[in-house]
PDB file of C-alpha atoms in Angstrom:
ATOM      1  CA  UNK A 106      -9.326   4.160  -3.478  1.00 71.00           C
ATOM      2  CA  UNK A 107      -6.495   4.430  -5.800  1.00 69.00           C
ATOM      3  CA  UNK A 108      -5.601   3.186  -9.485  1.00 66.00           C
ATOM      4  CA  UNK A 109      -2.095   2.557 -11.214  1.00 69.00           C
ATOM      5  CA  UNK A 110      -1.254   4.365 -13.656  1.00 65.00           C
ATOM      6  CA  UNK A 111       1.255   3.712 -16.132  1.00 67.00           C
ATOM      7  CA  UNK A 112       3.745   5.744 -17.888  1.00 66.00           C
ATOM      8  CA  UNK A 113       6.739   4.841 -20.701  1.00 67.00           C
ATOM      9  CA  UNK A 114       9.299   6.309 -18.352  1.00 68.00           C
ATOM     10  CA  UNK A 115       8.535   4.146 -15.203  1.00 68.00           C
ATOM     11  CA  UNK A 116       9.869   6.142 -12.153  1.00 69.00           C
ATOM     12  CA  UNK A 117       7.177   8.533 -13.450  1.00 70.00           C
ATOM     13  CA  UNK A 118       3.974   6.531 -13.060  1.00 74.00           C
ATOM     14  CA  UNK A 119       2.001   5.705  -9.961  1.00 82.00           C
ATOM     15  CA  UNK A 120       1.023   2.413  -7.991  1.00 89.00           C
ATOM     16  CA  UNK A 121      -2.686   2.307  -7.098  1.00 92.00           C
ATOM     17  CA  UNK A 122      -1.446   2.828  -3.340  1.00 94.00           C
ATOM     18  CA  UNK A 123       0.398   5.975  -3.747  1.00 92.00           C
ATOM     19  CA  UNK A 124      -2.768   7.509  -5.421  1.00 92.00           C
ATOM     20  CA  UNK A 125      -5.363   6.274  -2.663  1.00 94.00           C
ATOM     21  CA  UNK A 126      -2.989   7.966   0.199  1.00 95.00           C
ATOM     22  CA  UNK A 127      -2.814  10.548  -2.002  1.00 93.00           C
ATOM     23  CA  UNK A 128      -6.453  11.227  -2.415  1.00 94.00           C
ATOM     24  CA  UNK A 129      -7.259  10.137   1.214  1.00 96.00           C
ATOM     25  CA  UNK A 130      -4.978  13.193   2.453  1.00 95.00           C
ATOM     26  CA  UNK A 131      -6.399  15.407   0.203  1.00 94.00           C
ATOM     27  CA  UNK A 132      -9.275  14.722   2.001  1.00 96.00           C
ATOM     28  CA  UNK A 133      -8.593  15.373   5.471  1.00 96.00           C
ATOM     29  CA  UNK A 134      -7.875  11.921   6.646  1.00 96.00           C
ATOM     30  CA  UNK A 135      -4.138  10.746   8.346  1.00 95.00           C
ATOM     31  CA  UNK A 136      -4.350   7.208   9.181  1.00 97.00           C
ATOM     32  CA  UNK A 137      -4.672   4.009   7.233  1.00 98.00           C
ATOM     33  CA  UNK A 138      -6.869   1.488   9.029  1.00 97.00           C
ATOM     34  CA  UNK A 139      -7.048  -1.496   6.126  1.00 96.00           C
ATOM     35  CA  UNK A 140      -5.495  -2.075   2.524  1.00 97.00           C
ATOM     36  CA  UNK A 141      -6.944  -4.560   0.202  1.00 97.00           C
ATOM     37  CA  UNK A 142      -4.479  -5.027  -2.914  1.00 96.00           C
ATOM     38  CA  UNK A 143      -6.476  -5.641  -6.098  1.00 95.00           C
ATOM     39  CA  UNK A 144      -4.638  -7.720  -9.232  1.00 93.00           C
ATOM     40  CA  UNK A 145      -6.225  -9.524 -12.311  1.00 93.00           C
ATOM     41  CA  UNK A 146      -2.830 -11.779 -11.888  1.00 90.00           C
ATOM     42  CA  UNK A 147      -3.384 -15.886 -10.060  1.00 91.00           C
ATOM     43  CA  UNK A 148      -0.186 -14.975  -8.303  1.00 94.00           C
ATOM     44  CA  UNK A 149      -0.024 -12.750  -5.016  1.00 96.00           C
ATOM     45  CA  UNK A 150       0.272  -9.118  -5.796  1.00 95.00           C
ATOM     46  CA  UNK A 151       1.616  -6.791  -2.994  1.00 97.00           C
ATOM     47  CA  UNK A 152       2.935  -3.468  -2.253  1.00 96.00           C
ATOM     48  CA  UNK A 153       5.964  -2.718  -4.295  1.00 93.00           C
ATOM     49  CA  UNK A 154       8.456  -1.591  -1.664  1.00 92.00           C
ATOM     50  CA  UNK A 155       8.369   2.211  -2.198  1.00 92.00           C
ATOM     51  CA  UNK A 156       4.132   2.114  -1.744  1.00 95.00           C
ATOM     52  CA  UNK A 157       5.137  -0.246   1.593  1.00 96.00           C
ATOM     53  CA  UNK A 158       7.077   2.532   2.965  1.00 95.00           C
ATOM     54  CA  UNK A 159       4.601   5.508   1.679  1.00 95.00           C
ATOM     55  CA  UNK A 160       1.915   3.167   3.933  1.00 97.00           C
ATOM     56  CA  UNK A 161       3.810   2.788   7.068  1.00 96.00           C
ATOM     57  CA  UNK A 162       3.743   6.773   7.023  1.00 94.00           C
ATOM     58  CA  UNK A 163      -0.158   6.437   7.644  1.00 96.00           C
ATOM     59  CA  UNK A 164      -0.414   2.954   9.257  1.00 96.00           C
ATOM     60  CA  UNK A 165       1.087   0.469  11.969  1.00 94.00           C
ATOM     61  CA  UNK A 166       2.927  -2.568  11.409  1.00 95.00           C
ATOM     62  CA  UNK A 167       0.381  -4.412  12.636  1.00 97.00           C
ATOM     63  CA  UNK A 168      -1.993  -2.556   9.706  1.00 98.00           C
ATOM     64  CA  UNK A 169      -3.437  -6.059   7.107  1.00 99.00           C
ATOM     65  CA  UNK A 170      -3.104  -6.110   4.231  1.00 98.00           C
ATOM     66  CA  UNK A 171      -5.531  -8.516   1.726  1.00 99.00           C
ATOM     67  CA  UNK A 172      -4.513  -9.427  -1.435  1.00 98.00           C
ATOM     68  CA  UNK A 173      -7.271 -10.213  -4.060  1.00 97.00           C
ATOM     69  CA  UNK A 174      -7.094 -11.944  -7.100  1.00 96.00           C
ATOM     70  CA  UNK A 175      -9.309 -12.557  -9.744  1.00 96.00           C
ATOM     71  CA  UNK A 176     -10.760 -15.231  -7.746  1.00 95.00           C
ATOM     72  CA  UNK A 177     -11.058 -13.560  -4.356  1.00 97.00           C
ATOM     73  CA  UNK A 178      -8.708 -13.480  -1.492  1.00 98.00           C
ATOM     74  CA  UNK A 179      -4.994 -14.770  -1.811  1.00 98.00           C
ATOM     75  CA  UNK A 180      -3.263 -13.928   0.980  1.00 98.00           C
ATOM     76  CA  UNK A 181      -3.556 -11.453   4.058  1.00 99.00           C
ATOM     77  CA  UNK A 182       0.114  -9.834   5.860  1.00 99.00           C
ATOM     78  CA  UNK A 183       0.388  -7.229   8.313  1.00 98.00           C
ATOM     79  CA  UNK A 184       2.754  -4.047   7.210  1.00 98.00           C
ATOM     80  CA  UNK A 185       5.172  -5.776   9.673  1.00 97.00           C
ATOM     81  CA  UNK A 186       5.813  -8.680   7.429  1.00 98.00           C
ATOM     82  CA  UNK A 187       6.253  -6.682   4.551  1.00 98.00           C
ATOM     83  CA  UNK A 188       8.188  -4.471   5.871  1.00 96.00           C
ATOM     84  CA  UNK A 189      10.230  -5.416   9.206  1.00 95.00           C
ATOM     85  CA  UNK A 190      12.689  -3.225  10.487  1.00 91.00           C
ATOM     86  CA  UNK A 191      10.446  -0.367   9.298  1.00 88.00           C
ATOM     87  CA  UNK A 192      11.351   3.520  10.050  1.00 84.00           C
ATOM     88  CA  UNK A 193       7.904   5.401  11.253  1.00 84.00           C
ATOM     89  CA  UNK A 194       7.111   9.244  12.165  1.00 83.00           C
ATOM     90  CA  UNK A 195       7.271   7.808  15.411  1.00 83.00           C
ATOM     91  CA  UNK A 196      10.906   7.753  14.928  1.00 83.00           C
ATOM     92  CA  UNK A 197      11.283  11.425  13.628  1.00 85.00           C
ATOM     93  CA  UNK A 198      10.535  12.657  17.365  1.00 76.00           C
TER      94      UNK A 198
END
């Protein structure tokens, strides 16, 4: 699990995403089976499109992601519809 964390000069803070793959490397682990996306917004929070990217380095595009609101699911998408077109380590070979 991961938590945003503000800063006053922006590019310098991190999304909740970014620190989860963070800590789940740190811990030995390379793959990302399932993301749930937690907001205390009504409207559909996902991914900003740097954390999208920093995901398909651990996942599929056909990884889900669910989006949660304060009252419970919103919305699921797979990495694919987030991010089509994507560029993978499968492409670095």
């Amino acid at each position: 699990s991961g938590v945003n964390v503000e800063n006053a000069a922006y590019p310098q803070g991190w999304c909740a995403e970014a620190s989860a793959i963070a800590a789940m490397v740190s811990s030995g682990e390379t793959e990302i089976y399932e993301l749930a996306v937690m907001a205390e917004s009504d409207e559909i929070c996902t991914p900003c499109g740097g954390c999208r990217q920093k995901i398909r380095e651990f996942a599929s595009e056909d990884l889900k992601i669910f989006c949660f609101g304060p009252d419970g699911l919103k919305a699921t998408y797979t990495l694919g519809e987030l991010l089509p077109y994507s560029f993978g380590p499968e492409h670095l070979s």
